[in-house]
mmCIF file with all atom_site columns, C-alpha atoms in Angstrom:
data_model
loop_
_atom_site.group_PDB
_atom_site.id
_atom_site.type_symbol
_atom_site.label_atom_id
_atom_site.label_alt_id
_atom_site.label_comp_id
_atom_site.label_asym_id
_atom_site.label_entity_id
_atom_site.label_seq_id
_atom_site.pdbx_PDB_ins_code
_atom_site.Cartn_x
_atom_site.Cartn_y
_atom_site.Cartn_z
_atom_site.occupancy
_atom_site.B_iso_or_equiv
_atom_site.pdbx_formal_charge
_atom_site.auth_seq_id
_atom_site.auth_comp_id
_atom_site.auth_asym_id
_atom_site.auth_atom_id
_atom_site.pdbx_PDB_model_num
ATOM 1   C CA . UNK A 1 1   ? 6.761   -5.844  69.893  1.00 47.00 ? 888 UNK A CA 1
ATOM 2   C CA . UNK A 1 2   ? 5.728   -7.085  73.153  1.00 56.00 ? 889 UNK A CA 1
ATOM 3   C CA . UNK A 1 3   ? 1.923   -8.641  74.019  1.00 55.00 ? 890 UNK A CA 1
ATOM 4   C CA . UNK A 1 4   ? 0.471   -7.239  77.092  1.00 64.00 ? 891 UNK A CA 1
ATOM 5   C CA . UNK A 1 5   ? -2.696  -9.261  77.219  1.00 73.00 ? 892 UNK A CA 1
ATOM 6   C CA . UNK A 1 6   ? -3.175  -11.850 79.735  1.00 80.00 ? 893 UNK A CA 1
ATOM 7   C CA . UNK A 1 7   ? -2.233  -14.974 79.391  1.00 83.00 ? 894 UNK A CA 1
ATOM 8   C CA . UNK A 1 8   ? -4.751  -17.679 78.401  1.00 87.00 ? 895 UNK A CA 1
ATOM 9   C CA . UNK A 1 9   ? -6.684  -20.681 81.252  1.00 88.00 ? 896 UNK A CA 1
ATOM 10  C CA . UNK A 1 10  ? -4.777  -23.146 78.719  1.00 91.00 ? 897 UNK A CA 1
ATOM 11  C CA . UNK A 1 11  ? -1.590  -21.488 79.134  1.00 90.00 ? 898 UNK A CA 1
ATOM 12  C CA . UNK A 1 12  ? -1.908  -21.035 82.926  1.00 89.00 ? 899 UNK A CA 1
ATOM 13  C CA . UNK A 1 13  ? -2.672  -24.694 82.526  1.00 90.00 ? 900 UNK A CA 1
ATOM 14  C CA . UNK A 1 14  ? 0.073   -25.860 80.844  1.00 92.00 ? 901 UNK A CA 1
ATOM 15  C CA . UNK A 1 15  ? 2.665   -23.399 83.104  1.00 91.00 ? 902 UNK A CA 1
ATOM 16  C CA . UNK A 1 16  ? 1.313   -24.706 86.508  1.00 90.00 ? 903 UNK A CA 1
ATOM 17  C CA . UNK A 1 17  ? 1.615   -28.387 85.334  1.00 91.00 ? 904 UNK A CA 1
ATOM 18  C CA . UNK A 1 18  ? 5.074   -27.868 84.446  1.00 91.00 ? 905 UNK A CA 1
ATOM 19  C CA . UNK A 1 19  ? 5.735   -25.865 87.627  1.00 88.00 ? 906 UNK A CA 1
ATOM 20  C CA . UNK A 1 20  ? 4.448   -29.052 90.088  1.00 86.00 ? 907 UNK A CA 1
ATOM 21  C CA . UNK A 1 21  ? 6.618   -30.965 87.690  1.00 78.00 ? 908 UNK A CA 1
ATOM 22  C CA . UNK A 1 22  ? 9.749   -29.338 88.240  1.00 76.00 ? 909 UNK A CA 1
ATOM 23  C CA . UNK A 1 23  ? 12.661  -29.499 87.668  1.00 83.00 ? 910 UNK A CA 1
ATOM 24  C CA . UNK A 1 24  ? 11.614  -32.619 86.082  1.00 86.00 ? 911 UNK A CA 1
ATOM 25  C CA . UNK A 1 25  ? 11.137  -33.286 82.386  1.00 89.00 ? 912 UNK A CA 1
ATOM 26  C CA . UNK A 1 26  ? 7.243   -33.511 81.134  1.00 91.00 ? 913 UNK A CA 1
ATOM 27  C CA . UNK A 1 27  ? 6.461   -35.335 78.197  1.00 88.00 ? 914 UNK A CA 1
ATOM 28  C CA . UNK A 1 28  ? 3.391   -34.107 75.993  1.00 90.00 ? 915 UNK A CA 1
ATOM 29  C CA . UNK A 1 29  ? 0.860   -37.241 76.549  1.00 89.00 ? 916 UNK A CA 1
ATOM 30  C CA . UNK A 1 30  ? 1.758   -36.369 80.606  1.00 90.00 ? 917 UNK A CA 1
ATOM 31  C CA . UNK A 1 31  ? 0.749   -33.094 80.334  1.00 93.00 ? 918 UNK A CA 1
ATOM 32  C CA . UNK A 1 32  ? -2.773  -33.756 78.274  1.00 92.00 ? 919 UNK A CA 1
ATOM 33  C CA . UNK A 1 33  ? -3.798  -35.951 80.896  1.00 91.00 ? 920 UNK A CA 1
ATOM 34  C CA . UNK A 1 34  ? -2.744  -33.074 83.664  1.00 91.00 ? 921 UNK A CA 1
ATOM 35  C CA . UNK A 1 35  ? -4.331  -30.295 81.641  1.00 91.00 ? 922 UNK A CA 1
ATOM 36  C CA . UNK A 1 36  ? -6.940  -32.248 80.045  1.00 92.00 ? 923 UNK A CA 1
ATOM 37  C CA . UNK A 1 37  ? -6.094  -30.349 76.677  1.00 92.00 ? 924 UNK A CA 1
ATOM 38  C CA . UNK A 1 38  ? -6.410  -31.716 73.560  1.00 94.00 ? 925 UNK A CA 1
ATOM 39  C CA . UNK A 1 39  ? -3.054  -32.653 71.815  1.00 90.00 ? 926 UNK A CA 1
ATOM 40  C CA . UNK A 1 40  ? -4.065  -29.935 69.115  1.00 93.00 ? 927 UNK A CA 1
ATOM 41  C CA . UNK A 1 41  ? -3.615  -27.520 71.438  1.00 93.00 ? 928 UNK A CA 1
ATOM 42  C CA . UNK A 1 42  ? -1.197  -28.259 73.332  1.00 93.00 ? 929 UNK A CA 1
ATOM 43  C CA . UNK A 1 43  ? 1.225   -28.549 71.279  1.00 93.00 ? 930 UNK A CA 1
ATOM 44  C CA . UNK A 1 44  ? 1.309   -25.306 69.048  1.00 94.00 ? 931 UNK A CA 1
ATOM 45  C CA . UNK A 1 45  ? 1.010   -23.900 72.780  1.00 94.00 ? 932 UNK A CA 1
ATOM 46  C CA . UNK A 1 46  ? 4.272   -25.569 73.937  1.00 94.00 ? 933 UNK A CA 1
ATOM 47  C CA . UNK A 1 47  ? 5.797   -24.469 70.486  1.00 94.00 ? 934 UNK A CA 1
ATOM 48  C CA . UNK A 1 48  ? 5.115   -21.058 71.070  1.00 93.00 ? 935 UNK A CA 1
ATOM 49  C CA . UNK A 1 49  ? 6.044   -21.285 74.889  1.00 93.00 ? 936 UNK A CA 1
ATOM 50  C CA . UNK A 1 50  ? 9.734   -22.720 74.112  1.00 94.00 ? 937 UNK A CA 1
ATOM 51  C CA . UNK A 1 51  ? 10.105  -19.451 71.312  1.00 94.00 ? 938 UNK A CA 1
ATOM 52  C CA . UNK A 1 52  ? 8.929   -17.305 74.190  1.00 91.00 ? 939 UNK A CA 1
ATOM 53  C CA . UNK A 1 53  ? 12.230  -18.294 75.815  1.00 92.00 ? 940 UNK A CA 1
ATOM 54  C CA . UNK A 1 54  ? 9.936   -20.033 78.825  1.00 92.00 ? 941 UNK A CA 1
ATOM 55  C CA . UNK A 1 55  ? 10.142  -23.380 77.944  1.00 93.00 ? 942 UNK A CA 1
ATOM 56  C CA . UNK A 1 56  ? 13.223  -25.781 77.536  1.00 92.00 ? 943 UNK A CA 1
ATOM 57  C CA . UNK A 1 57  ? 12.638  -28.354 75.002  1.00 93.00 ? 944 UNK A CA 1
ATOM 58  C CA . UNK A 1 58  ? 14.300  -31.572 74.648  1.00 92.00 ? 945 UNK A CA 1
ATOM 59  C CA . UNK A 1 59  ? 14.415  -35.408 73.074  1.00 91.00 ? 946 UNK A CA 1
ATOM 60  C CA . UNK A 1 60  ? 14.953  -37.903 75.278  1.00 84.00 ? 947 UNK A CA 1
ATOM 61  C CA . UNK A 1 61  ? 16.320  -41.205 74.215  1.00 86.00 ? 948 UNK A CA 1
ATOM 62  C CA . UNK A 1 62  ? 14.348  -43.904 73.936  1.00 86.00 ? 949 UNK A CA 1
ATOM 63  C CA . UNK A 1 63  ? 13.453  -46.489 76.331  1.00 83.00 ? 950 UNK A CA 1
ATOM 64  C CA . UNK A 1 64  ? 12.489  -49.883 77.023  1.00 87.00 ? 951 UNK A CA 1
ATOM 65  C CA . UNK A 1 65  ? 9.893   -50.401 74.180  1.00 86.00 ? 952 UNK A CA 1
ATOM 66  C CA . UNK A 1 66  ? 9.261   -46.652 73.691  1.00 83.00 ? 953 UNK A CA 1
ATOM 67  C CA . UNK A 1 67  ? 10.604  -44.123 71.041  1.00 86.00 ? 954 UNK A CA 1
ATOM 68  C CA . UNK A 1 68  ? 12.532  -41.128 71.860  1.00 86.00 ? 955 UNK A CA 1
ATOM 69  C CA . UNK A 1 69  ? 10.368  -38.417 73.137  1.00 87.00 ? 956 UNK A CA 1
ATOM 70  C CA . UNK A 1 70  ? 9.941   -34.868 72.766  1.00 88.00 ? 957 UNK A CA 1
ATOM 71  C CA . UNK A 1 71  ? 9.981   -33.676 77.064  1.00 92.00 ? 958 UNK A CA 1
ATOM 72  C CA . UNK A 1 72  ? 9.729   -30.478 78.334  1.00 94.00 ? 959 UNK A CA 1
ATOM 73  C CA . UNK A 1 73  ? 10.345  -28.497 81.445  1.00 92.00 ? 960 UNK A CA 1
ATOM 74  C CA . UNK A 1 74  ? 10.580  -24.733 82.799  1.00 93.00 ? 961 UNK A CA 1
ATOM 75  C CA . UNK A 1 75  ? 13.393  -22.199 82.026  1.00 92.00 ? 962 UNK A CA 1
ATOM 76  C CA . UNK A 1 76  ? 14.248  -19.439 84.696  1.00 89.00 ? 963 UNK A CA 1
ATOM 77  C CA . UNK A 1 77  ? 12.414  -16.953 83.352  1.00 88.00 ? 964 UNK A CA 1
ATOM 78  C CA . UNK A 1 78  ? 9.511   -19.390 82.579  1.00 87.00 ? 965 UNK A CA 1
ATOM 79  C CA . UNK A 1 79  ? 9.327   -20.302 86.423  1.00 86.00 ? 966 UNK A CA 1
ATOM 80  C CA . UNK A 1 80  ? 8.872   -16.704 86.666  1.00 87.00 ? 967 UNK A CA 1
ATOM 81  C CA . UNK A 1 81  ? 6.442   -15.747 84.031  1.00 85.00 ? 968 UNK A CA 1
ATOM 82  C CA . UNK A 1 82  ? 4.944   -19.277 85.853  1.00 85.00 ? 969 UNK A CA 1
ATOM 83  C CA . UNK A 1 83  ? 4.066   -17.565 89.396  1.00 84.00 ? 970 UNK A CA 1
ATOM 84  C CA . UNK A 1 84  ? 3.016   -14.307 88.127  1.00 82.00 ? 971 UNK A CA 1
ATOM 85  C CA . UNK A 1 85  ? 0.444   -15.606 85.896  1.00 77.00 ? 972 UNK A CA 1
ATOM 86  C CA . UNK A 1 86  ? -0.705  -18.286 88.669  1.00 70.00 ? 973 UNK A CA 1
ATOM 87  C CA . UNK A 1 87  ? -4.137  -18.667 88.990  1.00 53.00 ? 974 UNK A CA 1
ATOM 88  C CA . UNK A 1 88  ? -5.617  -17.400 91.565  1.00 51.00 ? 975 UNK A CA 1
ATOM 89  C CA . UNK A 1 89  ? -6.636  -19.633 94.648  1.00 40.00 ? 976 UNK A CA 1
ATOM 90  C CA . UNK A 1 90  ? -10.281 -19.070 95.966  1.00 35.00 ? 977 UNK A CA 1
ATOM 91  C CA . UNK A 1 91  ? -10.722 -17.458 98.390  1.00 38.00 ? 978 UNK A CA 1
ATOM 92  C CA . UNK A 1 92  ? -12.174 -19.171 101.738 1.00 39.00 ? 979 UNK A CA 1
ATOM 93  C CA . UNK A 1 93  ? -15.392 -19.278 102.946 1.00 39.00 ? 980 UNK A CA 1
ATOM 94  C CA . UNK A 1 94  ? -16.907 -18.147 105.663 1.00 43.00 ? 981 UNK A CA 1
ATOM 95  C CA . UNK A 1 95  ? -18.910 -20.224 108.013 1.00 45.00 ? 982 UNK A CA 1
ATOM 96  C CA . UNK A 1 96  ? -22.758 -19.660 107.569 1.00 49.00 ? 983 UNK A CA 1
ATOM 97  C CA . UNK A 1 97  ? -24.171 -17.575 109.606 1.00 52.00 ? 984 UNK A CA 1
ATOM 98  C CA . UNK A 1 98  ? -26.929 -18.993 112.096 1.00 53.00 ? 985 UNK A CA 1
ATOM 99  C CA . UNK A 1 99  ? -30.365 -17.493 112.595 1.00 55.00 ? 986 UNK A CA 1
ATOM 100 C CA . UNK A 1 100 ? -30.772 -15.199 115.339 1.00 53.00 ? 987 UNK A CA 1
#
């Protein structure tokens, strides 16, 4: 069964980050700090992204001092699904008008 509804700011969020990102890999502290979403939900979000087929997920090897890391980064269809669901830009203003 498919879901029709829109999707959520967060998820918008999270697919715009990754789009600026691309094709690089994101890590999940980098993309709280882009989002400013909480690691509780993020997460379950990127979970459920990467089952949607949207997301690639991968562990990196470690690095200098650091542990391996989970990283993540668009699919095809995710890039996609990423620029329909964009959010909208606002629109520009007009100059005030001056008093007769």
């Amino acid at each position: 069964m498919t879901r029709s509804r829109a999707p959520s700011a967060a998820t918008r969020s999270v697919l715009a980050a990754l789009s600026e990102a691309a094709p690089d890999w994101s890590h999940g502290y980098d993309l709280c700090r882009k989002t400013g979403l909480k690691s509780g939900t993020l997460y379950p979000l990127l979970i459920r992204l990467e089952a949607q087929g949207w997301l690639q997920a991968e562990w990196l090897p470690a690095e200098a001092g650091r542990p391996p890391r989970h990283a993540y980064r668009l699919t095809a269809t995710g890039h996609r699904y990423a620029a329909e669901t964009a959010l909208p830009t606002a629109p520009a203003m007009s100059a005030p008008r001056r008093p007769a």
